[in-house]
PDB file of N, CA and C in Angstrom:
ATOM      1  N   UNK A   1     116.625  85.800 128.743  1.00 66.00           N
ATOM      2  CA  UNK A   1     117.810  86.017 127.945  1.00 66.00           C
ATOM      3  C   UNK A   1     118.584  84.697 127.892  1.00 66.00           C
ATOM      4  N   UNK A   2     118.812  84.192 126.729  1.00 77.00           N
ATOM      5  CA  UNK A   2     119.545  82.938 126.557  1.00 77.00           C
ATOM      6  C   UNK A   2     120.878  83.233 125.879  1.00 77.00           C
ATOM      7  N   UNK A   3     121.935  83.128 126.645  1.00 79.00           N
ATOM      8  CA  UNK A   3     123.286  83.387 126.132  1.00 79.00           C
ATOM      9  C   UNK A   3     124.167  82.162 126.278  1.00 79.00           C
ATOM     10  N   UNK A   4     123.562  80.992 126.557  1.00 77.00           N
ATOM     11  CA  UNK A   4     124.277  79.719 126.660  1.00 77.00           C
ATOM     12  C   UNK A   4     125.468  79.764 127.615  1.00 77.00           C
ATOM     13  N   UNK A   5     125.329  80.504 128.699  1.00 77.00           N
ATOM     14  CA  UNK A   5     126.382  80.538 129.702  1.00 77.00           C
ATOM     15  C   UNK A   5     127.606  81.349 129.326  1.00 77.00           C
ATOM     16  N   UNK A   6     127.533  82.103 128.249  1.00 90.00           N
ATOM     17  CA  UNK A   6     128.672  82.905 127.809  1.00 90.00           C
ATOM     18  C   UNK A   6     128.757  84.196 128.621  1.00 90.00           C
ATOM     19  N   UNK A   7     129.799  84.316 129.430  1.00 93.00           N
ATOM     20  CA  UNK A   7     129.980  85.514 130.251  1.00 93.00           C
ATOM     21  C   UNK A   7     130.085  86.747 129.361  1.00 93.00           C
ATOM     22  N   UNK A   8     130.839  86.640 128.282  1.00 93.00           N
ATOM     23  CA  UNK A   8     131.003  87.771 127.369  1.00 93.00           C
ATOM     24  C   UNK A   8     129.689  88.213 126.745  1.00 93.00           C
ATOM     25  N   UNK A   9     128.875  87.251 126.322  1.00 94.00           N
ATOM     26  CA  UNK A   9     127.590  87.581 125.704  1.00 94.00           C
ATOM     27  C   UNK A   9     126.630  88.205 126.716  1.00 94.00           C
ATOM     28  N   UNK A  10     126.623  87.676 127.929  1.00 93.00           N
ATOM     29  CA  UNK A  10     125.767  88.237 128.979  1.00 93.00           C
ATOM     30  C   UNK A  10     126.210  89.656 129.314  1.00 93.00           C
ATOM     31  N   UNK A  11     127.516  89.840 129.476  1.00 95.00           N
ATOM     32  CA  UNK A  11     128.050  91.171 129.790  1.00 95.00           C
ATOM     33  C   UNK A  11     127.670  92.182 128.710  1.00 95.00           C
ATOM     34  N   UNK A  12     127.818  91.782 127.472  1.00 95.00           N
ATOM     35  CA  UNK A  12     127.480  92.681 126.367  1.00 95.00           C
ATOM     36  C   UNK A  12     125.992  93.018 126.365  1.00 95.00           C
ATOM     37  N   UNK A  13     125.154  92.005 126.560  1.00 94.00           N
ATOM     38  CA  UNK A  13     123.705  92.217 126.543  1.00 94.00           C
ATOM     39  C   UNK A  13     123.245  93.128 127.680  1.00 94.00           C
ATOM     40  N   UNK A  14     123.919  93.042 128.827  1.00 94.00           N
ATOM     41  CA  UNK A  14     123.525  93.842 129.988  1.00 94.00           C
ATOM     42  C   UNK A  14     124.303  95.152 130.100  1.00 94.00           C
ATOM     43  N   UNK A  15     125.278  95.332 129.226  1.00 97.00           N
ATOM     44  CA  UNK A  15     126.092  96.550 129.274  1.00 97.00           C
ATOM     45  C   UNK A  15     127.020  96.570 130.479  1.00 97.00           C
ATOM     46  N   UNK A  16     127.516  95.399 130.860  1.00 97.00           N
ATOM     47  CA  UNK A  16     128.401  95.265 132.006  1.00 97.00           C
ATOM     48  C   UNK A  16     129.772  94.767 131.559  1.00 97.00           C
ATOM     49  N   UNK A  17     130.741  94.916 132.444  1.00 98.00           N
ATOM     50  CA  UNK A  17     132.057  94.342 132.206  1.00 98.00           C
ATOM     51  C   UNK A  17     131.995  92.851 132.524  1.00 98.00           C
ATOM     52  N   UNK A  18     132.780  92.046 131.822  1.00 97.00           N
ATOM     53  CA  UNK A  18     132.781  90.588 132.057  1.00 97.00           C
ATOM     54  C   UNK A  18     133.096  90.244 133.510  1.00 97.00           C
ATOM     55  N   UNK A  19     133.999  90.990 134.120  1.00 98.00           N
ATOM     56  CA  UNK A  19     134.342  90.698 135.509  1.00 98.00           C
ATOM     57  C   UNK A  19     133.174  90.950 136.459  1.00 98.00           C
ATOM     58  N   UNK A  20     132.324  91.904 136.123  1.00 98.00           N
ATOM     59  CA  UNK A  20     131.130  92.160 136.930  1.00 98.00           C
ATOM     60  C   UNK A  20     130.194  90.962 136.862  1.00 98.00           C
ATOM     61  N   UNK A  21     130.036  90.408 135.677  1.00 96.00           N
ATOM     62  CA  UNK A  21     129.184  89.221 135.518  1.00 96.00           C
ATOM     63  C   UNK A  21     129.792  88.049 136.291  1.00 96.00           C
ATOM     64  N   UNK A  22     131.086  87.864 136.186  1.00 96.00           N
ATOM     65  CA  UNK A  22     131.750  86.781 136.928  1.00 96.00           C
ATOM     66  C   UNK A  22     131.576  86.960 138.438  1.00 96.00           C
ATOM     67  N   UNK A  23     131.715  88.185 138.909  1.00 97.00           N
ATOM     68  CA  UNK A  23     131.537  88.466 140.333  1.00 97.00           C
ATOM     69  C   UNK A  23     130.113  88.127 140.775  1.00 97.00           C
ATOM     70  N   UNK A  24     129.146  88.521 139.979  1.00 96.00           N
ATOM     71  CA  UNK A  24     127.752  88.235 140.329  1.00 96.00           C
ATOM     72  C   UNK A  24     127.466  86.738 140.318  1.00 96.00           C
ATOM     73  N   UNK A  25     128.072  86.021 139.393  1.00 94.00           N
ATOM     74  CA  UNK A  25     127.918  84.562 139.366  1.00 94.00           C
ATOM     75  C   UNK A  25     128.520  83.950 140.625  1.00 94.00           C
ATOM     76  N   UNK A  26     129.654  84.479 141.062  1.00 96.00           N
ATOM     77  CA  UNK A  26     130.292  84.007 142.293  1.00 96.00           C
ATOM     78  C   UNK A  26     129.387  84.283 143.492  1.00 96.00           C
ATOM     79  N   UNK A  27     128.766  85.460 143.501  1.00 97.00           N
ATOM     80  CA  UNK A  27     127.846  85.803 144.591  1.00 97.00           C
ATOM     81  C   UNK A  27     126.653  84.849 144.620  1.00 97.00           C
ATOM     82  N   UNK A  28     126.116  84.523 143.452  1.00 95.00           N
ATOM     83  CA  UNK A  28     125.002  83.574 143.378  1.00 95.00           C
ATOM     84  C   UNK A  28     125.427  82.243 143.970  1.00 95.00           C
ATOM     85  N   UNK A  29     126.600  81.801 143.617  1.00 96.00           N
ATOM     86  CA  UNK A  29     127.115  80.527 144.117  1.00 96.00           C
ATOM     87  C   UNK A  29     127.276  80.544 145.635  1.00 96.00           C
ATOM     88  N   UNK A  30     127.848  81.612 146.161  1.00 97.00           N
ATOM     89  CA  UNK A  30     128.073  81.702 147.597  1.00 97.00           C
ATOM     90  C   UNK A  30     126.764  81.796 148.378  1.00 97.00           C
ATOM     91  N   UNK A  31     125.798  82.526 147.854  1.00 96.00           N
ATOM     92  CA  UNK A  31     124.537  82.721 148.564  1.00 96.00           C
ATOM     93  C   UNK A  31     123.604  81.518 148.466  1.00 96.00           C
ATOM     94  N   UNK A  32     123.639  80.836 147.329  1.00 95.00           N
ATOM     95  CA  UNK A  32     122.675  79.754 147.102  1.00 95.00           C
ATOM     96  C   UNK A  32     123.247  78.360 147.341  1.00 95.00           C
ATOM     97  N   UNK A  33     124.564  78.240 147.234  1.00 96.00           N
ATOM     98  CA  UNK A  33     125.168  76.919 147.317  1.00 96.00           C
ATOM     99  C   UNK A  33     125.149  76.177 145.987  1.00 96.00           C
ATOM    100  N   UNK A  34     124.634  76.829 144.963  1.00 96.00           N
ATOM    101  CA  UNK A  34     124.605  76.260 143.612  1.00 96.00           C
ATOM    102  C   UNK A  34     125.541  77.056 142.724  1.00 96.00           C
ATOM    103  N   UNK A  35     126.307  76.354 141.896  1.00 95.00           N
ATOM    104  CA  UNK A  35     127.262  77.005 140.994  1.00 95.00           C
ATOM    105  C   UNK A  35     126.618  77.156 139.619  1.00 95.00           C
ATOM    106  N   UNK A  36     126.312  78.391 139.199  1.00 91.00           N
ATOM    107  CA  UNK A  36     125.670  78.594 137.895  1.00 91.00           C
ATOM    108  C   UNK A  36     126.530  78.165 136.703  1.00 91.00           C
ATOM    109  N   UNK A  37     127.800  77.850 136.942  1.00 89.00           N
ATOM    110  CA  UNK A  37     128.666  77.377 135.869  1.00 89.00           C
ATOM    111  C   UNK A  37     128.550  75.875 135.655  1.00 89.00           C
ATOM    112  N   UNK A  38     127.860  75.188 136.557  1.00 92.00           N
ATOM    113  CA  UNK A  38     127.648  73.743 136.459  1.00 92.00           C
ATOM    114  C   UNK A  38     126.219  73.527 135.957  1.00 92.00           C
ATOM    115  N   UNK A  39     126.075  72.779 134.889  1.00 90.00           N
ATOM    116  CA  UNK A  39     124.775  72.634 134.242  1.00 90.00           C
ATOM    117  C   UNK A  39     123.687  72.158 135.194  1.00 90.00           C
ATOM    118  N   UNK A  40     123.939  71.133 135.979  1.00 95.00           N
ATOM    119  CA  UNK A  40     122.899  70.621 136.875  1.00 95.00           C
ATOM    120  C   UNK A  40     122.508  71.662 137.922  1.00 95.00           C
ATOM    121  N   UNK A  41     123.461  72.438 138.405  1.00 96.00           N
ATOM    122  CA  UNK A  41     123.150  73.501 139.356  1.00 96.00           C
ATOM    123  C   UNK A  41     122.367  74.621 138.672  1.00 96.00           C
ATOM    124  N   UNK A  42     122.742  74.940 137.438  1.00 92.00           N
ATOM    125  CA  UNK A  42     122.033  75.986 136.688  1.00 92.00           C
ATOM    126  C   UNK A  42     120.581  75.592 136.484  1.00 92.00           C
ATOM    127  N   UNK A  43     120.320  74.303 136.233  1.00 94.00           N
ATOM    128  CA  UNK A  43     118.943  73.820 136.079  1.00 94.00           C
ATOM    129  C   UNK A  43     118.183  73.993 137.382  1.00 94.00           C
ATOM    130  N   UNK A  44     118.807  73.650 138.508  1.00 96.00           N
ATOM    131  CA  UNK A  44     118.156  73.812 139.814  1.00 96.00           C
ATOM    132  C   UNK A  44     117.810  75.276 140.080  1.00 96.00           C
ATOM    133  N   UNK A  45     118.721  76.170 139.756  1.00 95.00           N
ATOM    134  CA  UNK A  45     118.462  77.598 139.931  1.00 95.00           C
ATOM    135  C   UNK A  45     117.323  78.055 139.034  1.00 95.00           C
ATOM    136  N   UNK A  46     117.298  77.584 137.807  1.00 93.00           N
ATOM    137  CA  UNK A  46     116.227  77.952 136.878  1.00 93.00           C
ATOM    138  C   UNK A  46     114.872  77.469 137.390  1.00 93.00           C
ATOM    139  N   UNK A  47     114.823  76.244 137.904  1.00 96.00           N
ATOM    140  CA  UNK A  47     113.571  75.703 138.442  1.00 96.00           C
ATOM    141  C   UNK A  47     113.115  76.544 139.638  1.00 96.00           C
ATOM    142  N   UNK A  48     114.039  76.873 140.515  1.00 95.00           N
ATOM    143  CA  UNK A  48     113.691  77.682 141.685  1.00 95.00           C
ATOM    144  C   UNK A  48     113.153  79.065 141.287  1.00 95.00           C
ATOM    145  N   UNK A  49     113.802  79.693 140.324  1.00 94.00           N
ATOM    146  CA  UNK A  49     113.334  81.013 139.879  1.00 94.00           C
ATOM    147  C   UNK A  49     111.995  80.910 139.165  1.00 94.00           C
ATOM    148  N   UNK A  50     111.787  79.849 138.414  1.00 96.00           N
ATOM    149  CA  UNK A  50     110.501  79.644 137.738  1.00 96.00           C
ATOM    150  C   UNK A  50     109.389  79.438 138.747  1.00 96.00           C
ATOM    151  N   UNK A  51     109.675  78.702 139.814  1.00 96.00           N
ATOM    152  CA  UNK A  51     108.678  78.462 140.869  1.00 96.00           C
ATOM    153  C   UNK A  51     108.317  79.773 141.564  1.00 96.00           C
ATOM    154  N   UNK A  52     109.310  80.629 141.786  1.00 94.00           N
ATOM    155  CA  UNK A  52     109.036  81.936 142.400  1.00 94.00           C
ATOM    156  C   UNK A  52     108.109  82.777 141.538  1.00 94.00           C
ATOM    157  N   UNK A  53     108.312  82.725 140.213  1.00 94.00           N
ATOM    158  CA  UNK A  53     107.473  83.497 139.298  1.00 94.00           C
ATOM    159  C   UNK A  53     106.035  83.013 139.313  1.00 94.00           C
ATOM    160  N   UNK A  54     105.842  81.725 139.558  1.00 94.00           N
ATOM    161  CA  UNK A  54     104.485  81.178 139.598  1.00 94.00           C
ATOM    162  C   UNK A  54     103.739  81.607 140.854  1.00 94.00           C
ATOM    163  N   UNK A  55     104.496  81.997 141.851  1.00 83.00           N
ATOM    164  CA  UNK A  55     103.891  82.535 143.062  1.00 83.00           C
ATOM    165  C   UNK A  55     103.668  81.512 144.076  1.00 83.00           C
TER     166      UNK A  55
END
């Protein structure tokens, strides 16, 4: 899903409230040490998730 970092677009696509998406983004940041709102961190997270999918 490509929503260009738009919290509103992600919330709408997932049927969630915007604050729920923001909370989950905060949780990702706290658990991983990477902030999904920062482009370079978002790239690192994407690479890590892609590597997991490859097995």
